[in-house]
Every structure is written in structure tokens, then in C-alpha cells.
Short mmCIF file of C-alpha atoms in Angstrom, two decimals:
data_model
loop_
_atom_site.label_atom_id
_atom_site.label_comp_id
_atom_site.label_asym_id
_atom_site.label_seq_id
_atom_site.Cartn_x
_atom_site.Cartn_y
_atom_site.Cartn_z
CA MET G 209 -0.04 0.06 0.05
CA ARG G 210 2.77 2.34 1.03
CA ALA G 211 4.74 1.74 -2.09
CA MET G 212 1.68 2.43 -4.18
CA GLN G 213 1.20 5.75 -2.38
CA ILE G 214 4.78 6.71 -3.14
CA MET G 215 4.42 5.94 -6.77
CA GLN G 216 1.17 7.87 -6.88
CA LEU G 217 2.89 11.01 -5.34
CA ALA G 218 5.90 10.51 -7.58
CA ALA G 219 3.64 10.51 -10.63
CA MET G 220 1.59 13.62 -9.86
CA ASN G 221 1.47 14.70 -13.40
CA ASP G 222 -0.54 11.56 -14.03
CA PRO G 223 -4.39 11.71 -13.55
CA VAL G 224 -5.00 11.39 -9.81
CA PRO G 225 -7.79 9.49 -8.31
CA ALA G 226 -10.93 11.69 -7.89
CA PRO G 227 -11.89 12.55 -4.32
CA PRO G 228 -14.76 10.48 -2.95
CA GLY G 229 -18.03 11.74 -4.35
CA ALA G 230 -16.40 13.82 -7.05
CA SER G 231 -15.71 13.28 -10.61
CA SER G 232 -12.28 13.69 -12.04
CA PRO G 233 -11.61 16.59 -14.48
CA THR G 234 -9.22 14.32 -16.18
CA GLY G 235 -11.34 11.20 -15.98
CA ASP G 236 -14.28 9.94 -17.88
CA SER G 237 -16.62 8.82 -15.11
CA GLY G 238 -19.43 10.50 -13.42
CA GLY G 239 -19.95 13.65 -15.60
CA GLY G 240 -16.35 14.44 -16.53
CA PRO G 241 -14.32 17.60 -16.23
CA ARG G 242 -17.25 19.93 -16.53
CA LEU G 243 -18.93 18.57 -13.58
CA PHE G 244 -15.75 18.87 -11.25
CA ILE G 245 -15.31 22.58 -12.45
CA GLU G 246 -18.85 23.12 -11.62
CA ARG G 247 -18.30 21.86 -8.08
CA VAL G 248 -15.17 24.07 -7.80
CA GLU G 249 -17.28 27.00 -8.78
CA ALA G 250 -19.90 26.01 -6.14
CA LEU G 251 -17.29 25.62 -3.49
CA ALA G 252 -15.79 28.99 -4.30
CA ALA G 253 -19.21 30.66 -4.10
CA VAL G 254 -19.77 29.33 -0.65
CA ILE G 255 -16.80 31.58 0.52
CA ASP G 256 -17.65 34.22 -1.91
CA LEU G 257 -14.53 33.79 -3.93
CA ASP G 258 -15.03 34.72 -7.61
CA ILE G 259 -12.77 32.71 -9.69
CA PRO G 260 -12.30 34.16 -13.20
CA PRO G 261 -13.44 31.59 -15.77
CA GLN G 262 -10.14 31.32 -17.39
CA TYR G 263 -8.55 30.11 -14.12
CA LEU G 264 -11.20 27.44 -13.32
CA ALA G 265 -9.65 24.50 -15.04
CA GLY G 266 -6.21 25.10 -13.50
CA VAL G 267 -7.84 25.54 -10.03
CA ALA G 268 -9.72 22.37 -10.53
CA GLU G 269 -6.60 20.49 -11.49
CA ASN G 270 -4.88 21.77 -8.36
CA LEU G 271 -7.69 21.18 -6.06
CA GLU G 272 -7.79 17.54 -7.34
CA ARG G 273 -4.11 17.16 -6.64
CA LEU G 274 -4.69 18.52 -3.15
CA LEU G 275 -7.45 16.20 -2.31
CA ALA G 276 -5.40 13.30 -3.49
CA GLN G 277 -2.72 14.47 -1.02
CA ALA G 278 -5.43 14.97 1.64
CA LYS G 279 -6.55 11.39 1.31
CA LEU G 280 -2.94 10.21 2.14
CA ILE G 281 -3.08 12.27 5.35
CA GLY G 282 -6.10 10.29 6.31
CA ASP G 283 -4.54 6.90 5.60
CA VAL G 284 -2.53 7.13 8.86
CA GLU G 285 -4.57 5.74 11.71
CA LEU G 286 -3.83 8.18 14.47
CA PRO G 287 -4.34 7.22 18.04
CA PRO G 288 -7.57 8.64 19.49
CA GLY G 289 -6.90 11.85 21.35
CA SER G 290 -3.76 12.68 19.42
CA ASP G 291 -3.59 16.42 19.46
CA ALA G 292 -2.96 18.88 16.62
CA ALA G 293 0.11 21.05 16.81
CA PRO G 294 -0.85 24.40 15.64
CA VAL G 295 2.11 25.97 17.64
CA PHE G 296 4.70 23.57 17.03
CA ARG G 297 7.73 23.16 19.28
CA PRO G 298 10.07 20.22 18.43
CA MET N 25 36.69 38.96 -5.62
CA SER N 26 39.76 37.97 -7.46
CA SER N 27 42.33 39.68 -5.45
CA LEU N 28 40.82 39.18 -2.10
CA PRO N 29 39.94 36.11 -0.11
CA ALA N 30 36.66 34.50 -1.08
CA GLY N 31 35.59 33.10 2.23
CA ALA N 32 33.66 34.94 4.93
CA SER N 33 35.98 33.90 7.86
CA GLU N 34 39.18 35.07 5.72
CA ILE N 35 37.54 38.25 4.72
CA ALA N 36 36.71 39.15 8.30
CA ALA N 37 40.14 38.17 9.54
CA GLY N 38 41.71 40.30 6.79
CA VAL N 39 39.64 43.28 7.55
CA ARG N 40 40.22 43.04 11.25
CA ALA N 41 43.98 42.69 10.71
CA GLY N 42 44.00 45.63 8.27
CA ARG N 43 45.27 43.74 5.41
CA PHE N 44 42.48 45.12 3.26
CA SER N 45 39.40 47.36 4.06
CA ALA N 46 35.78 46.50 4.39
CA GLU N 47 35.26 48.92 1.48
CA GLN N 48 37.65 46.90 -0.68
CA ALA N 49 35.88 43.73 0.27
CA VAL N 50 32.45 45.02 -0.51
CA ALA N 51 33.72 46.55 -3.75
CA ALA N 52 35.15 43.29 -4.81
CA ALA N 53 31.87 41.54 -4.29
CA GLN N 54 30.19 44.26 -6.27
CA ALA N 55 32.60 43.80 -9.01
CA ALA N 56 31.96 40.02 -9.09
CA ILE N 57 28.20 40.73 -9.12
CA ALA N 58 28.66 43.13 -12.05
CA ALA N 59 30.58 40.55 -13.98
CA ARG N 60 28.39 37.56 -13.41
CA ASP N 61 24.93 38.53 -12.41
CA PRO N 62 23.73 39.77 -15.81
CA ALA N 63 23.92 36.14 -17.03
CA LEU N 64 22.63 34.52 -13.82
CA ASN N 65 19.87 36.89 -12.44
CA CYS N 66 20.68 36.28 -8.73
CA PHE N 67 20.00 39.82 -7.61
CA THR N 68 16.89 41.87 -8.09
CA ILE N 69 18.12 44.97 -6.24
CA LEU N 70 21.63 46.11 -5.60
CA TYR N 71 22.57 48.43 -2.80
CA GLY N 72 25.45 50.00 -4.63
CA GLU N 73 26.75 53.20 -2.82
CA ALA N 74 24.74 52.47 0.19
CA ALA N 75 26.64 49.31 0.71
CA LEU N 76 29.95 51.00 0.18
CA ASN N 77 29.06 53.52 2.78
CA GLU N 78 28.09 50.82 5.26
CA ALA N 79 31.46 49.21 4.60
CA ARG N 80 33.30 52.56 5.24
CA ALA N 81 31.49 52.79 8.54
CA VAL N 82 32.85 49.25 9.46
CA ASP N 83 36.35 50.60 8.55
CA ALA N 84 35.74 53.70 10.69
CA ARG N 85 34.85 51.48 13.66
CA ILE N 86 38.22 49.67 13.25
CA LYS N 87 40.12 52.93 12.95
CA ALA N 88 38.41 54.20 16.14
CA GLY N 89 39.46 51.04 17.94
CA ASP N 90 36.05 49.61 18.42
CA PRO N 91 35.50 45.90 17.81
CA PRO N 92 34.18 45.49 14.25
CA GLY N 93 32.51 42.21 14.78
CA PRO N 94 33.09 38.58 13.80
CA LEU N 95 31.88 39.39 10.18
CA ALA N 96 33.65 42.54 9.78
CA GLY N 97 33.31 43.69 6.09
CA VAL N 98 31.80 40.42 4.93
CA PRO N 99 29.49 41.21 1.90
CA PHE N 100 26.29 39.07 2.03
CA GLY N 101 23.09 38.69 -0.12
CA VAL N 102 19.60 38.66 1.25
CA LYS N 103 16.62 36.79 -0.18
CA GLU N 104 14.20 39.58 -0.89
CA LEU N 105 11.70 38.43 1.71
CA TYR N 106 13.86 39.96 4.46
CA ASP N 107 13.00 43.41 5.48
CA ILE N 108 15.73 46.01 4.88
CA ALA N 109 14.96 49.34 6.50
CA GLY N 110 13.83 51.84 3.96
CA ARG N 111 13.16 49.40 1.18
CA VAL N 112 10.10 47.70 -0.03
CA THR N 113 10.08 43.92 0.74
CA LEU N 114 8.88 42.41 -2.46
CA ALA N 115 9.13 38.68 -1.66
CA GLY N 116 9.28 37.87 -5.41
CA SER N 117 5.97 39.42 -6.08
CA LYS N 118 4.45 42.24 -8.16
CA ILE N 119 1.70 42.73 -5.68
CA ASN N 120 4.08 43.84 -2.91
CA ARG N 121 5.47 46.69 -5.07
CA ASP N 122 2.51 48.66 -3.60
CA ASN N 123 3.65 48.20 0.08
CA PRO N 124 5.41 50.93 1.99
CA PRO N 125 9.14 50.47 2.71
CA ALA N 126 10.13 48.42 5.73
CA GLN N 127 10.59 50.53 8.84
CA ALA N 128 13.31 48.36 10.25
CA ASP N 129 15.61 45.58 9.30
CA ALA N 130 14.55 41.94 9.87
CA THR N 131 16.11 40.73 13.07
CA LEU N 132 18.55 38.46 11.24
CA VAL N 133 19.68 41.36 9.01
CA ALA N 134 20.19 43.52 12.00
CA ARG N 135 22.29 40.76 13.65
CA MET N 136 24.47 40.35 10.54
CA ARG N 137 24.99 44.10 10.37
CA ARG N 138 25.83 44.29 14.02
CA ALA N 139 28.50 41.62 13.34
CA GLY N 140 30.01 43.92 10.76
CA ALA N 141 28.57 42.29 7.64
CA VAL N 142 27.34 44.33 4.83
CA PRO N 143 24.27 43.56 2.63
CA VAL N 144 25.01 44.21 -1.04
CA GLY N 145 21.52 43.39 -2.50
CA ALA N 146 18.20 41.58 -2.45
CA GLN N 147 18.00 38.25 -4.20
CA ASN N 148 15.62 36.58 -6.51
CA MET N 149 13.13 33.87 -5.39
CA ASP N 150 9.89 32.10 -6.26
CA GLU N 151 6.92 34.41 -5.71
CA TYR N 152 6.18 34.47 -2.03
CA ALA N 153 8.63 31.55 -1.54
CA TYR N 154 6.11 29.10 -3.09
CA GLY N 155 8.27 27.07 -5.46
CA PHE N 156 11.40 25.02 -5.89
CA SER N 157 12.76 26.39 -9.13
CA THR N 158 13.16 30.38 -8.93
CA GLU N 159 11.59 30.68 -12.34
CA ASN N 160 9.83 33.95 -11.35
CA ALA N 161 7.37 35.41 -13.81
CA HIS N 162 7.97 38.92 -12.68
CA TYR N 163 11.66 39.00 -12.28
CA GLY N 164 12.86 36.11 -14.56
CA ALA N 165 14.58 32.87 -13.74
CA THR N 166 17.74 32.64 -11.73
CA ARG N 167 20.30 30.48 -13.69
CA ASN N 168 22.44 27.74 -12.19
CA PRO N 169 26.06 29.00 -12.17
CA HIS N 170 27.17 25.28 -13.00
CA ASP N 171 25.13 25.31 -16.15
CA PRO N 172 23.19 28.46 -16.91
CA ALA N 173 20.65 26.55 -19.09
CA ARG N 174 19.40 24.91 -15.83
CA ILE N 175 17.47 26.22 -12.71
CA ALA N 176 19.10 27.08 -9.55
CA GLY N 177 16.43 25.57 -7.46
CA GLY N 178 14.02 27.52 -5.06
CA SER N 179 12.72 29.28 -3.56
CA SER N 180 16.04 30.89 -2.40
CA GLY N 181 17.49 30.41 -5.78
CA GLY N 182 19.21 33.77 -6.00
CA SER N 183 20.81 33.25 -2.62
CA ALA N 184 22.23 29.83 -3.47
CA ALA N 185 23.39 30.78 -6.94
CA SER N 186 25.13 33.85 -5.88
CA VAL N 187 27.28 31.93 -3.35
CA ALA N 188 27.93 29.26 -5.92
CA ALA N 189 29.10 31.74 -8.51
CA GLY N 190 31.46 33.30 -6.05
CA MET N 191 29.60 36.81 -5.99
CA VAL N 192 29.23 36.71 -2.22
CA PRO N 193 30.65 34.29 0.41
CA VAL N 194 27.32 33.90 2.25
CA SER N 195 23.63 34.75 1.87
CA LEU N 196 20.48 34.45 3.89
CA GLY N 197 17.53 32.36 2.69
CA SER N 198 14.29 30.83 3.93
CA ASP N 199 13.11 27.33 3.99
CA THR N 200 9.41 26.30 4.35
CA ASN N 201 9.46 23.00 2.46
CA GLY N 202 12.99 22.72 1.27
CA SER N 203 13.67 26.26 -0.07
CA ILE N 204 17.23 26.28 1.23
CA ARG N 205 18.04 22.61 0.96
CA VAL N 206 16.91 22.16 -2.75
CA PRO N 207 18.86 25.14 -4.18
CA ALA N 208 21.77 24.23 -2.08
CA SER N 209 21.70 20.92 -3.78
CA LEU N 210 21.21 22.18 -7.31
CA CYS N 211 23.86 24.77 -6.98
CA GLY N 212 26.20 22.66 -4.88
CA VAL N 213 26.73 24.92 -1.78
CA PHE N 214 26.31 24.31 1.92
CA GLY N 215 22.87 25.24 3.35
CA LEU N 216 21.53 25.37 6.78
CA LYS N 217 17.96 24.98 7.87
CA PRO N 218 17.99 25.08 11.66
CA THR N 219 15.47 23.60 14.01
CA PHE N 220 12.12 25.26 13.70
CA GLY N 221 11.91 28.08 16.23
CA ARG N 222 15.76 28.46 16.50
CA LEU N 223 16.14 31.66 14.43
CA PRO N 224 13.57 34.51 14.67
CA ARG N 225 11.56 35.32 11.48
CA THR N 226 10.75 38.79 12.66
CA GLY N 227 10.79 41.15 9.81
CA THR N 228 10.48 38.66 7.08
CA TYR N 229 7.58 38.27 4.77
CA PRO N 230 5.88 35.11 5.94
CA PHE N 231 4.74 32.05 3.83
CA ILE N 232 3.46 29.40 6.23
CA SER N 233 4.02 30.45 9.75
CA ASP N 234 3.81 26.68 10.98
CA LEU N 235 6.58 25.71 8.71
CA ASP N 236 8.69 28.84 8.01
CA HIS N 237 12.39 28.56 8.86
CA LEU N 238 15.26 31.10 8.26
CA GLY N 239 18.92 29.97 7.38
CA ALA N 240 21.90 30.56 5.35
CA PHE N 241 24.21 29.44 2.44
CA ALA N 242 27.98 29.36 2.36
CA ARG N 243 30.80 27.69 0.48
CA SER N 244 32.50 26.16 3.61
CA VAL N 245 31.23 24.66 6.81
CA ALA N 246 33.21 27.21 8.77
CA ASP N 247 31.60 30.15 7.15
CA LEU N 248 28.18 28.63 7.57
CA ALA N 249 28.91 28.08 11.31
CA LEU N 250 30.27 31.56 11.68
CA VAL N 251 27.15 33.07 10.32
CA TYR N 252 24.79 30.72 12.16
CA ASP N 253 26.44 31.65 15.46
CA VAL N 254 25.93 35.37 14.72
CA LEU N 255 22.23 34.76 13.88
CA GLN N 256 21.30 32.80 17.00
CA GLY N 257 19.46 34.21 19.95
CA PRO N 258 15.94 34.67 21.27
CA ASP N 259 13.51 37.30 19.92
CA SER N 260 10.25 37.83 21.79
CA ALA N 261 8.74 39.45 18.59
CA ASP N 262 8.57 36.07 16.94
CA PRO N 263 6.14 34.00 18.98
CA VAL N 264 7.62 30.78 17.52
CA CYS N 265 11.08 31.61 18.31
CA SER N 266 12.52 29.56 21.11
CA GLY N 267 14.03 31.27 24.28
CA ARG N 268 17.00 28.95 24.08
CA PRO N 269 20.35 30.61 24.74
CA ILE N 270 22.98 30.85 21.91
CA GLU N 271 24.61 27.64 21.40
CA PRO N 272 27.62 28.18 19.21
CA VAL N 273 28.66 25.43 16.89
CA THR N 274 31.89 26.95 15.54
CA PRO N 275 33.92 25.57 18.54
CA ALA N 276 32.48 22.00 17.96
CA LEU N 277 33.41 21.78 14.18
CA GLU N 278 36.76 20.01 14.96
CA GLY N 279 35.19 17.94 17.83
CA GLY N 280 35.66 14.16 17.74
CA GLY N 281 33.35 11.71 19.11
CA THR N 282 31.36 9.06 17.22
CA ILE N 283 28.28 10.12 15.49
CA ARG N 284 25.81 7.29 15.19
CA ALA N 285 24.60 7.82 11.68
CA ALA N 286 22.01 5.91 9.61
CA VAL N 287 20.58 6.30 6.11
CA LEU N 288 16.94 6.87 5.54
CA GLU N 289 15.45 4.35 3.06
CA ASP N 290 12.06 3.91 1.52
CA TRP N 291 10.45 7.19 0.70
CA PHE N 292 13.88 8.92 0.86
CA GLN N 293 15.42 6.87 -1.86
CA GLU N 294 12.52 5.77 -4.04
CA GLY N 295 12.66 7.82 -7.05
CA ALA N 296 16.15 9.21 -6.38
CA GLY N 297 18.39 9.56 -9.43
CA PRO N 298 21.84 8.01 -9.77
CA GLU N 299 23.63 11.22 -8.75
CA ALA N 300 21.49 11.56 -5.49
CA LEU N 301 22.06 7.86 -4.59
CA SER N 302 25.82 8.03 -5.42
CA ALA N 303 26.21 11.21 -3.19
CA LEU N 304 24.23 9.57 -0.39
CA ALA N 305 26.40 6.44 -0.57
CA GLU N 306 29.63 8.50 -0.51
CA ALA N 307 28.56 10.50 2.47
CA ALA N 308 27.27 7.35 4.24
CA LYS N 309 30.69 5.66 3.76
CA ALA N 310 32.64 8.70 5.00
CA LEU N 311 30.42 8.99 8.13
CA GLY N 312 30.38 5.21 8.86
CA ALA N 313 26.68 5.05 8.33
CA ALA N 314 26.22 1.28 7.76
CA SER N 315 22.61 0.99 8.81
CA THR N 316 19.52 1.89 6.78
CA VAL N 317 16.39 2.79 8.64
CA SER N 318 12.88 3.71 7.67
CA LEU N 319 10.91 6.71 8.93
CA PRO N 320 7.28 5.54 8.91
CA GLY N 321 4.69 7.83 7.50
CA ALA N 322 7.07 10.04 5.42
CA ALA N 323 4.79 9.91 2.32
CA ASN N 324 1.84 11.04 4.55
CA ALA N 325 3.94 13.68 6.19
CA ARG N 326 4.96 15.02 2.90
CA ALA N 327 1.30 15.03 1.82
CA ALA N 328 0.35 16.89 5.10
CA ALA N 329 3.03 19.62 4.41
CA PHE N 330 1.83 19.92 0.89
CA CYS N 331 -1.83 20.56 1.93
CA LEU N 332 -0.94 22.81 4.94
CA THR N 333 1.19 24.93 2.52
CA ALA N 334 -1.62 25.32 0.06
CA ALA N 335 -4.23 26.11 2.66
CA GLU N 336 -2.18 28.49 4.80
CA GLY N 337 -0.67 30.16 1.74
CA ALA N 338 -4.17 30.78 0.43
CA ALA N 339 -5.41 32.28 3.75
CA LEU N 340 -2.40 34.65 3.79
CA HIS N 341 -3.13 35.89 0.27
CA LEU N 342 -6.93 35.57 0.26
CA ALA N 343 -7.51 39.30 -0.06
CA ASP N 344 -5.35 39.59 -3.16
CA LEU N 345 -6.64 36.44 -4.62
CA ARG N 346 -10.07 37.97 -4.51
CA ALA N 347 -9.05 41.35 -5.69
CA ARG N 348 -6.28 40.92 -8.11
CA PRO N 349 -5.69 37.24 -9.03
CA GLY N 350 -4.13 38.26 -12.33
CA ASP N 351 -1.27 39.90 -10.51
CA PHE N 352 0.04 36.66 -9.17
CA ASP N 353 2.66 34.48 -10.86
CA PRO N 354 0.58 32.06 -12.94
CA ALA N 355 2.61 29.20 -11.34
CA ASN N 356 1.16 30.11 -7.94
CA ARG N 357 -2.27 31.62 -8.75
CA ASP N 358 -4.21 28.41 -9.44
CA ARG N 359 -2.81 26.45 -6.58
CA LEU N 360 -3.39 29.20 -4.03
CA LEU N 361 -6.95 29.53 -5.30
CA ALA N 362 -7.37 25.80 -4.92
CA GLY N 363 -5.82 25.94 -1.39
CA ALA N 364 -8.57 28.38 -0.39
CA LEU N 365 -11.11 25.66 -1.19
CA LEU N 366 -9.36 22.96 0.88
CA PRO N 367 -11.70 21.92 3.92
CA ALA N 368 -10.39 22.88 7.33
CA ALA N 369 -10.63 19.40 8.52
CA VAL N 370 -7.74 18.54 6.23
CA VAL N 371 -5.59 21.23 7.88
CA ILE N 372 -6.42 19.88 11.32
CA GLU N 373 -5.76 16.33 10.34
CA ALA N 374 -2.37 17.52 8.91
CA GLN N 375 -1.52 19.02 12.32
CA ARG N 376 -2.45 15.94 14.10
CA LEU N 377 -0.32 13.79 11.89
CA ARG N 378 2.51 16.24 12.44
CA ARG N 379 2.59 15.38 16.11
CA TRP N 380 2.36 11.64 15.38
CA PHE N 381 5.31 11.92 12.82
CA GLN N 382 7.42 13.85 15.24
CA GLN N 383 7.17 10.84 17.62
CA ARG N 384 8.26 8.51 14.77
CA ALA N 385 11.46 10.59 14.18
CA ALA N 386 12.02 10.80 17.87
CA GLU N 387 12.14 6.91 18.05
CA LEU N 388 14.87 6.97 15.50
CA PHE N 389 16.86 9.49 17.28
CA ALA N 390 16.80 7.28 20.32
CA ARG N 391 19.06 4.96 18.35
CA TYR N 392 20.88 7.40 16.04
CA ASP N 393 22.39 10.93 16.25
CA LEU N 394 22.16 11.65 12.53
CA LEU N 395 20.11 10.60 9.63
CA LEU N 396 21.09 10.97 5.97
CA ALA N 397 18.84 11.52 2.96
CA PRO N 398 19.23 13.14 -0.43
CA ALA N 399 18.40 16.80 -0.53
CA ALA N 400 16.72 16.44 -4.09
CA PRO N 401 15.95 13.54 -6.28
CA CYS N 402 17.91 14.74 -9.21
CA VAL N 403 20.46 17.27 -10.45
CA ALA N 404 19.22 20.63 -11.62
CA PRO N 405 16.56 20.37 -14.45
CA PHE N 406 16.59 22.81 -17.41
CA ILE N 407 14.91 26.10 -17.12
CA GLY N 408 11.37 25.77 -18.46
CA GLN N 409 11.47 22.05 -18.21
CA PRO N 410 8.00 21.02 -17.00
CA THR N 411 8.86 17.47 -16.18
CA ALA N 412 11.85 15.55 -15.11
CA LEU N 413 12.79 11.82 -14.91
CA ILE N 414 12.40 10.82 -11.32
CA GLY N 415 12.52 7.21 -10.38
CA GLY N 416 12.33 6.26 -13.98
CA ARG N 417 9.05 8.17 -14.61
CA GLU N 418 8.43 11.56 -16.17
CA VAL N 419 6.87 13.72 -13.31
CA LEU N 420 6.31 17.37 -12.67
CA VAL N 421 9.42 19.18 -11.72
CA ARG N 422 7.93 21.86 -9.48
CA PRO N 423 6.11 19.86 -6.90
CA ASN N 424 8.65 16.93 -6.90
CA LEU N 425 12.02 18.68 -6.13
CA GLY N 426 10.96 18.80 -2.56
CA LEU N 427 10.06 15.14 -2.08
CA TYR N 428 12.81 14.42 0.49
CA THR N 429 12.81 17.77 2.17
CA GLN N 430 9.16 18.33 3.02
CA PRO N 431 8.78 15.54 5.53
CA ILE N 432 11.83 16.83 7.47
CA SER N 433 10.87 20.54 7.68
CA PHE N 434 7.28 19.38 8.48
CA ILE N 435 8.70 18.41 11.96
CA GLY N 436 11.29 21.19 12.20
CA LEU N 437 14.39 19.07 12.32
CA PRO N 438 17.76 20.80 11.91
CA VAL N 439 19.51 20.00 8.59
CA VAL N 440 22.79 20.93 6.98
CA ALA N 441 22.70 20.26 3.19
CA ALA N 442 26.22 19.12 2.31
CA PRO N 443 27.05 19.42 -1.37
CA VAL N 444 28.73 16.56 -3.26
CA HIS N 445 30.38 17.15 -6.67
CA LEU N 446 30.73 13.82 -8.50
CA PRO N 447 33.24 13.79 -11.33
CA GLY N 448 31.77 15.15 -14.52
CA ARG N 449 28.32 15.56 -12.94
CA LEU N 450 26.28 18.44 -11.75
CA PRO N 451 26.17 18.75 -7.87
CA VAL N 452 23.64 17.27 -5.51
CA ALA N 453 23.52 17.53 -1.73
CA VAL N 454 22.97 15.22 1.10
CA GLN N 455 20.70 16.21 4.05
CA LEU N 456 22.57 15.74 7.34
CA ILE N 457 19.43 15.56 9.76
CA ALA N 458 19.79 15.81 13.51
CA ALA N 459 17.43 15.74 16.42
CA PRO N 460 15.76 18.99 17.37
CA TRP N 461 18.16 21.57 18.78
CA ARG N 462 21.27 19.44 17.77
CA GLU N 463 22.52 21.59 14.94
CA ASP N 464 25.91 20.89 16.37
CA ILE N 465 25.78 17.33 15.24
CA ALA N 466 24.74 18.11 11.77
CA PHE N 467 27.61 20.69 11.49
CA ARG N 468 30.19 18.23 12.92
CA ALA N 469 29.00 15.72 10.25
CA ALA N 470 29.30 18.37 7.53
CA ALA N 471 32.79 19.36 8.77
CA ALA N 472 33.83 15.64 8.78
CA LEU N 473 32.59 15.20 5.13
CA GLU N 474 34.40 18.48 4.07
CA ARG N 475 37.62 17.27 5.69
CA ALA N 476 37.21 13.97 4.03
CA GLY N 477 36.93 15.62 0.61
CA VAL N 478 33.34 14.32 0.10
CA ALA N 479 31.41 17.48 0.67
CA ILE N 480 32.86 20.47 -1.16
CA ALA N 481 31.37 23.68 -2.64
CA LYS N 482 33.18 24.79 -5.69
CA VAL N 483 32.87 28.21 -7.13
CA ALA N 484 31.35 27.65 -10.51
CA ALA N 485 33.49 28.80 -13.46
CA SER N 486 32.13 31.68 -15.41
#
């Protein structure tokens, strides 16, 4: 599993898996790129962020990449009660 | 600096002894910059006569019998996210041109000046320190002195390349995800990223407060140590800065004693090119690091740093992303906008993972004093090259140059990047990673590699 994750990261120019419940702008399933871009627009509207149309595809691509990374964060089973480190002192 | 010594230690010694003046040392650096920078683009602003005046003030202190400081007359470069009093801090952006000039020097610049060093100019970087290549859309690309067709690395590219080209003996940079270690590797110079919280960030333009470190570049371990010792000390203006006392490393450079070193495997070697692996093997051999160890969760830690960076970077720049997205470097705009859409839960989970990953590293440091890893997966890619061959696959250059640095800065460990020049190859560096607050061990290891002839920072030929 870990090796697969590493390869997935090292191949970030390849199409990345769509986040759960979302279609991939680079994939063919579930509505295709247009649907994911529409979801990006909807997300942006929630925080009143007006993304110019010419940037939408690039933002969608980057968000998809981020969500693939976010999935990796969740792959580690953290012990219950483990605290965040917003002010971090090593 | 043809007729004067090239190293910071030698320059300071020469100025203090009266063999040459601080003004001559600074003028020599300015001549070197005039000769080489038009082709390399390391500097975005030069301080010209102001720097010479500062050097003359150092000379006046010496004439008056006042101690000139350990860096008397040493010219240095400053990544342009450090405040310089009276100048606008651009941080590689077009947007910041609208800001007022800084009221005071950044703390580290002030400490360098108090030690007698003289800033000669501000240095090129990736916009807002977000990038590993210093291909800046507003100020142009910084070129690698070892091969001007290639990138210098980033985001502190101008700082690393100016040292590699012999324009200045030392420069100041910053490292959030690898922005000192990656360009140190690609330009073949020594780079220091200390423990998170060791050096105050006061008066520098932030990127990701949770991850921002300041540090330096030099062509010798002694020079890097000399600068680091001057930079240390608490600063209550930076809430992250530790209150620890100054712990000088210079006296420890010649120190003996066994360093229990091990080589990081798995994530830190998969995808590494032949140069990176050869350099790692040479360093490991010289340090007697026979063991290989795994740092569990490195891929996940890298992912967490990746997401934290996008989310916090977006939060920092949200007002400008709303008002003037077209003024951002296109390389950053879309990913910052995407970062603004990342759910808060991802950021919190990343912070929780950070604590867990810190504990995994601590377990290794119970057995070893030092961990070795490549600083970058490959030698410098070409300017404008979108992808590189990493691990036998074509992958994007920009996000992947920091594969091996991001997990380490995520948990704030101190690192000296030690450059290795393999015959006929472009340089690469090895990360010498120590436990928190044990910069002394990383420095001792770097000095040992330098003495063994394994780590060396060559001035790149013009």
C-alpha cells in the first residue's frame, strides 16, 4: 500500500484519483471535467470567492491534486486523542 | 573577488587585521556581481553606494579602535523576503510593490549588520517563496552557475546561486518545505535549515508560519557556522522563536566523538536519481553510516506539508486572490486559489499527523544521532522544463523537487545540506538531519565530510 502511495505521489502529473464523491476533471466517469469544475465554482461561491473563468480548469486540477494528498493524510490511523500542533515546538 | 579572499572567515580576519578594508571587500563583491549577475539573475536589487557607505562605517569602527564584529566587512546577499529598512520587501511578487518601505531591518539582517557584515543586494526567489525553481514570472529565472541553461532551485534560488558563483561568500535564505536545501543541492553549496524556532523570523515576509524557517548558504562549513552563530538568539517579537540561549557550533566543528549515523530508506530513496544515490552512498561511507532505517509515514507527512502549505498560503493571500488574481505569478495563482477551497478538517488532520510523525522521528533519534537523505531527487533540471525523470518516470518538476525535504521540515528538524560534486556531474547535496536543537551534530558531520573531501562547494566557473 505504501509503495503504491509513493508511486502515486511521484507521478503527480498523471491523472490522480478523484476524491470520494467527485468526478475527475481528467477522467471519464461521473460527468467528466465539466462537473468537477462546476463543483469548484460552487465551493468557491460558498466562501464568496469569484474565480475568473479562465482560471477554473487550473484551479480544479490543483484542487484535485490537493485532495489526493489529503487522502494520504487520512491513511494514517492516528491514536484517539492525538492532538494537533498548531503551535509546534520540536 | 579575484584579489581578495573568497571566504567569509578569511575576509573578516583580513579586515580586522588591516590587510584590506571592508570597503575593498564589498567593492570586490560588487565587481563580481557586475561581472556575473547579468547572466545569472541572482539579484533583483543592488544596494550600490549604500553598501559601500556601510563598509566605510565598518572601517571607521576599526580605525576608532571599536570591535568591528566577527563578520567585519563580509558582503552578503539577502533573499528579498527579508526586510531592509527603507526598502520595499517584494518577496518575489508584483503585488508587494504597492507596499510601503520596511521601517526596520529583519532581526537576522540586523544581527548580521551588528556583526560587521554588509548587505549588497536583495536576491531573486519564487514568488512568495512558493516554489522550488526560482523561475519567477515577474523577475525572471535565476540560472544555475554550474550550467546556466538549468534552474538554480528555489525558492531561495538567487541566494544559493550567488554563493555558488562566488559573488558573495554567504547569503540569507528561507526554507518552508525545502527552499534552502533544494537550491543548495542544485547549486552545490552548503545550506543550513536550523531547528524550527531556532532563528527568529521577525521582519521577514511570511509564507506558512507553521513551517517557515530562516537559514543561510555558504561555501564552507566554517563560514556557515560563523554566520549561524551570529544569527542565533531569542527574539520575543517572533512567538515561535525559542527562548533557548545561543549555542555556538563553531567550537564544535573540530570535535571528535562518534556520530551514530544511519541512512533513511524507503520514501527517501525511491525515485532518487543515480547522482543523488551516489552522493548519499559516499556520504554514508565517510560517516560510517552502515545502517539503513525507515521513517514511517514520510509519504503521509509530505502530503500533510503539501496541504498545509496550500491552505495557509491561500489564507495569507486571500484578499489579493479575491481582488487581483491576475497579478500573481501564474505558477502560484491556481494552486493558491485551490488551497482556499481545501476543507479545514484537512488542515487539522495534517496538524495531528505532524505530532504523530514527530514521535516516529524521535524513536529513530533514540538510536541514532544523525540521519542521511538526499536533498533533491535529481540534479538541476533545465529552465522551463516542466517534467523530469524521477524514479524512472516523467513527473512534474515543480512539486517533486522537495520530495525528500518536505517531511523533514514538516517536523522542524535541523539540517545541513552538504554538497557533493561527483566527477563530470552536476552537484547534488545530502541532508544531514539531526534531532531537534542538535545543529551541532549536523555541523560536525558536515565538517567531517568536508575534511574527507566528500562535501565541497566549488565556485562555478564563469
